[in-house]
Amino acid sequence: MKKLLLTITFICSTIIGFAQNNTQYPEGLKVGDVAPNFLVKDQNGIQIDLKKILKKQEVVLVFYRGQWCPYCNQQLKKISDSLSLITAKGATVMAITPETG
C-alpha cells in the first residue's frame, strides 16, 4: 500500500511538474513600456478608448489586483497622494482591475 501511494505521488508530481514547465505565460508590461491599445468599459459603463485618450494627454496606467491586495492598496494610495502632481504634468491616471464592484 505504501509503495502504491509513493508511486501515485511520484506520477502526480511528474505530471504537475511537466505541465508547469510547458505553460507559457505572456510577458507583462514593464515601466516605460507602451501599452497596447484597448477598448474597455469603465465603472459607469462608458466605453474608454486608450488611443483617443492618448491623443489628448499622457496616461499613467495602473493595474490594481483588487481590494483584497494590501500592496495594491498601498500603491493606489501613493498614486492618489501624488494625483495633483500627475495631473499638473498633463497626465491622467487609469486603474485597471478585474473587480466589478
PDB file of C-alpha atoms in Angstrom:
ATOM      1  CA  MET A   1       0.000   0.000   0.000  1.00  0.00           C
ATOM      2  CA  LYS A   2       2.834   2.360   0.914  1.00  0.00           C
ATOM      3  CA  LYS A   3       4.546   1.598  -2.395  1.00  0.00           C
ATOM      4  CA  LEU A   4       1.334   2.319  -4.308  1.00  0.00           C
ATOM      5  CA  LEU A   5       0.903   5.700  -2.606  1.00  0.00           C
ATOM      6  CA  LEU A   6       4.512   6.616  -3.328  1.00  0.00           C
ATOM      7  CA  THR A   7       4.091   5.613  -6.980  1.00  0.00           C
ATOM      8  CA  ILE A   8       0.885   7.664  -7.334  1.00  0.00           C
ATOM      9  CA  THR A   9       2.516  10.640  -5.623  1.00  0.00           C
ATOM     10  CA  PHE A  10       5.535  10.402  -7.939  1.00  0.00           C
ATOM     11  CA  ILE A  11       3.342  10.190 -11.056  1.00  0.00           C
ATOM     12  CA  CYS A  12       1.201  13.152  -9.964  1.00  0.00           C
ATOM     13  CA  SER A  13       4.291  15.223  -9.143  1.00  0.00           C
ATOM     14  CA  THR A  14       5.815  14.405 -12.520  1.00  0.00           C
ATOM     15  CA  ILE A  15       2.642  15.344 -14.385  1.00  0.00           C
ATOM     16  CA  ILE A  16       2.252  18.603 -12.451  1.00  0.00           C
ATOM     17  CA  GLY A  17       5.922  19.468 -12.958  1.00  0.00           C
ATOM     18  CA  PHE A  18       5.669  18.725 -16.685  1.00  0.00           C
ATOM     19  CA  ALA A  19       2.509  20.833 -17.028  1.00  0.00           C
ATOM     20  CA  GLN A  20       4.107  23.770 -15.189  1.00  0.00           C
ATOM     21  CA  ASN A  21       7.268  23.611 -17.289  1.00  0.00           C
ATOM     22  CA  ASN A  22       5.296  23.699 -20.550  1.00  0.00           C
ATOM     23  CA  THR A  23       2.995  26.536 -19.513  1.00  0.00           C
ATOM     24  CA  GLN A  24       3.873  29.751 -21.275  1.00  0.00           C
ATOM     25  CA  TYR A  25       2.674  32.998 -19.792  1.00  0.00           C
ATOM     26  CA  PRO A  26       2.667  36.293 -21.653  1.00  0.00           C
ATOM     27  CA  GLU A  27       5.303  38.733 -20.507  1.00  0.00           C
ATOM     28  CA  GLY A  28       3.780  41.682 -18.690  1.00  0.00           C
ATOM     29  CA  LEU A  29       4.385  45.364 -19.261  1.00  0.00           C
ATOM     30  CA  LYS A  30       7.398  46.957 -17.651  1.00  0.00           C
ATOM     31  CA  VAL A  31       7.878  50.549 -16.519  1.00  0.00           C
ATOM     32  CA  GLY A  32       8.078  52.737 -19.612  1.00  0.00           C
ATOM     33  CA  ASP A  33       6.582  50.144 -21.984  1.00  0.00           C
ATOM     34  CA  VAL A  34       3.906  51.304 -24.400  1.00  0.00           C
ATOM     35  CA  ALA A  35       0.607  49.631 -23.596  1.00  0.00           C
ATOM     36  CA  PRO A  36      -1.349  48.114 -26.472  1.00  0.00           C
ATOM     37  CA  ASN A  37      -4.477  49.992 -27.430  1.00  0.00           C
ATOM     38  CA  PHE A  38      -7.639  48.751 -25.751  1.00  0.00           C
ATOM     39  CA  LEU A  39     -11.344  49.441 -25.531  1.00  0.00           C
ATOM     40  CA  VAL A  40     -12.940  48.850 -22.123  1.00  0.00           C
ATOM     41  CA  LYS A  41     -15.991  49.979 -20.208  1.00  0.00           C
ATOM     42  CA  ASP A  42     -15.486  51.988 -17.047  1.00  0.00           C
ATOM     43  CA  GLN A  43     -17.353  51.559 -13.770  1.00  0.00           C
ATOM     44  CA  ASN A  44     -20.262  53.569 -15.239  1.00  0.00           C
ATOM     45  CA  GLY A  45     -20.497  51.508 -18.426  1.00  0.00           C
ATOM     46  CA  ILE A  46     -18.904  54.218 -20.599  1.00  0.00           C
ATOM     47  CA  GLN A  47     -16.538  52.915 -23.275  1.00  0.00           C
ATOM     48  CA  ILE A  48     -12.919  54.005 -22.855  1.00  0.00           C
ATOM     49  CA  ASP A  49     -10.562  54.044 -25.842  1.00  0.00           C
ATOM     50  CA  LEU A  50      -6.908  54.348 -24.791  1.00  0.00           C
ATOM     51  CA  LYS A  51      -5.881  55.548 -28.252  1.00  0.00           C
ATOM     52  CA  LYS A  52      -8.303  58.527 -28.102  1.00  0.00           C
ATOM     53  CA  ILE A  53      -7.190  59.498 -24.595  1.00  0.00           C
ATOM     54  CA  LEU A  54      -3.518  59.352 -25.593  1.00  0.00           C
ATOM     55  CA  LYS A  55      -4.200  61.872 -28.375  1.00  0.00           C
ATOM     56  CA  LYS A  56      -5.213  64.383 -25.686  1.00  0.00           C
ATOM     57  CA  GLN A  57      -2.873  63.577 -22.796  1.00  0.00           C
ATOM     58  CA  GLU A  58      -0.382  61.163 -21.262  1.00  0.00           C
ATOM     59  CA  VAL A  59      -1.735  58.229 -19.256  1.00  0.00           C
ATOM     60  CA  VAL A  60      -0.374  56.605 -16.117  1.00  0.00           C
ATOM     61  CA  LEU A  61      -1.695  53.057 -16.328  1.00  0.00           C
ATOM     62  CA  VAL A  62      -2.004  51.151 -13.049  1.00  0.00           C
ATOM     63  CA  PHE A  63      -3.010  47.525 -12.665  1.00  0.00           C
ATOM     64  CA  TYR A  64      -4.963  47.056  -9.421  1.00  0.00           C
ATOM     65  CA  ARG A  65      -5.481  43.405  -8.495  1.00  0.00           C
ATOM     66  CA  GLY A  66      -8.230  44.209  -6.039  1.00  0.00           C
ATOM     67  CA  GLN A  67      -9.383  45.450  -2.691  1.00  0.00           C
ATOM     68  CA  TRP A  68      -8.058  42.283  -1.066  1.00  0.00           C
ATOM     69  CA  CYS A  69      -4.436  43.124  -2.023  1.00  0.00           C
ATOM     70  CA  PRO A  70      -2.684  45.227   0.654  1.00  0.00           C
ATOM     71  CA  TYR A  71       0.236  46.036  -1.680  1.00  0.00           C
ATOM     72  CA  CYS A  72      -2.114  47.283  -4.397  1.00  0.00           C
ATOM     73  CA  ASN A  73      -3.968  49.406  -1.845  1.00  0.00           C
ATOM     74  CA  GLN A  74      -0.696  50.989  -0.712  1.00  0.00           C
ATOM     75  CA  GLN A  75       0.331  51.678  -4.303  1.00  0.00           C
ATOM     76  CA  LEU A  76      -3.061  53.219  -5.125  1.00  0.00           C
ATOM     77  CA  LYS A  77      -2.882  55.420  -2.022  1.00  0.00           C
ATOM     78  CA  LYS A  78       0.569  56.682  -3.000  1.00  0.00           C
ATOM     79  CA  ILE A  79      -0.662  57.439  -6.508  1.00  0.00           C
ATOM     80  CA  SER A  80      -3.700  59.178  -5.049  1.00  0.00           C
ATOM     81  CA  ASP A  81      -1.423  61.279  -2.835  1.00  0.00           C
ATOM     82  CA  SER A  82       0.529  62.297  -5.966  1.00  0.00           C
ATOM     83  CA  LEU A  83      -2.507  62.818  -8.195  1.00  0.00           C
ATOM     84  CA  SER A  84      -2.212  66.605  -8.254  1.00  0.00           C
ATOM     85  CA  LEU A  85       1.441  66.317  -9.352  1.00  0.00           C
ATOM     86  CA  ILE A  86       0.485  63.861 -12.096  1.00  0.00           C
ATOM     87  CA  THR A  87      -2.376  65.974 -13.424  1.00  0.00           C
ATOM     88  CA  ALA A  88      -0.202  69.118 -13.259  1.00  0.00           C
ATOM     89  CA  LYS A  89       2.083  67.398 -15.767  1.00  0.00           C
ATOM     90  CA  GLY A  90      -0.926  66.935 -18.065  1.00  0.00           C
ATOM     91  CA  ALA A  91      -1.444  63.221 -17.440  1.00  0.00           C
ATOM     92  CA  THR A  92      -4.369  61.213 -16.178  1.00  0.00           C
ATOM     93  CA  VAL A  93      -4.393  58.031 -14.103  1.00  0.00           C
ATOM     94  CA  MET A  94      -6.253  54.930 -15.225  1.00  0.00           C
ATOM     95  CA  ALA A  95      -6.520  51.993 -12.830  1.00  0.00           C
ATOM     96  CA  ILE A  96      -7.450  48.645 -14.358  1.00  0.00           C
ATOM     97  CA  THR A  97      -8.917  45.975 -12.109  1.00  0.00           C
ATOM     98  CA  PRO A  98     -10.765  42.679 -12.540  1.00  0.00           C
ATOM     99  CA  GLU A  99     -13.144  43.697  -9.734  1.00  0.00           C
ATOM    100  CA  THR A 100     -16.620  44.720 -10.769  1.00  0.00           C
ATOM    101  CA  GLY A 101     -17.918  46.412  -7.665  1.00  0.00           C
TER     102      GLY A 101
END
